[in-house]
Amino acid sequence: MTALVERAKRLLADGGYTVVLCRGDVTYTDTRRGVEPLLRWLDAATDVTGFAAADKVVGKAAAFLYLRLGVTAVYAGVISAPAYDLLLAHGVSVTYDTFVPAIRNRAGDGYCPMETVTLPLTDPIEAEAAIRKRWAELNTK
């Protein structure tokens, strides 16, 4: 799995992507921010079970979505403590560059709304529903 994580990490750095998923010869990439790429892969029923992921920022919401996708290894440029704890508790291998207490919002004046909505949650299915609800609220403004 380490080789896959390293390949995904290299593609993340060299390709200008926000997220990369790798397994064998199959690679998925995206340039959208936040949880949007993960939600799109879930919506498309993209089978990424057993894939390694490299992501610029992983908060607890993204961690829940990685669990729903079946990813088994995650590299994060930045990871929050709740995301790290959640992934480890579910047997996902985690590496990172920067560890933070929580993901900040894009304005830098509070926590990320996706991090906030998932902080009290423990169930990945319940978390996905909460993420989708919050996502819809944010995208209708």
Steps between C-alpha positions, in 0.01 A plus 500: 500500500791736565593503130142593408491779754831632370375489140177680596700755701735562205207548261336737748814714515591487131158506334335798664223282642318536830444124536642185341388139545722209385485122489690287252488672162181691581521864602228755567580870538308818565571871535187604690530611860351364816290186511349548154722247318428236764125560479516474120683165519240375746216622276654329197546178701868507405659190650811620679503229765858434605634815334760734646409869515710814501310813594607856571270539803324227698253598767257272676240535221749382237611221732142376528463509122826309454356233730182489291712465184705214647838671473762317708785754511497879513776757465399855596692821452299625799292277726285583801525308825140374472563373145822328604335330796200389293708350219730315741203366697372345177833344404595750231873568465568873538800720416506879495717809487311732736280402796245757625234495773225573243466621142441874470251650256626669183462846655716389794257637755351175629479129441416341168122447481552136400732442795247664731204292383690171539685562829236339725431210263638146513302310234621533137150461352354765731799722428455470122137611536605800715776592253259486206245715684762761591646486146156573354449791743838652410441466127160671499640822646 
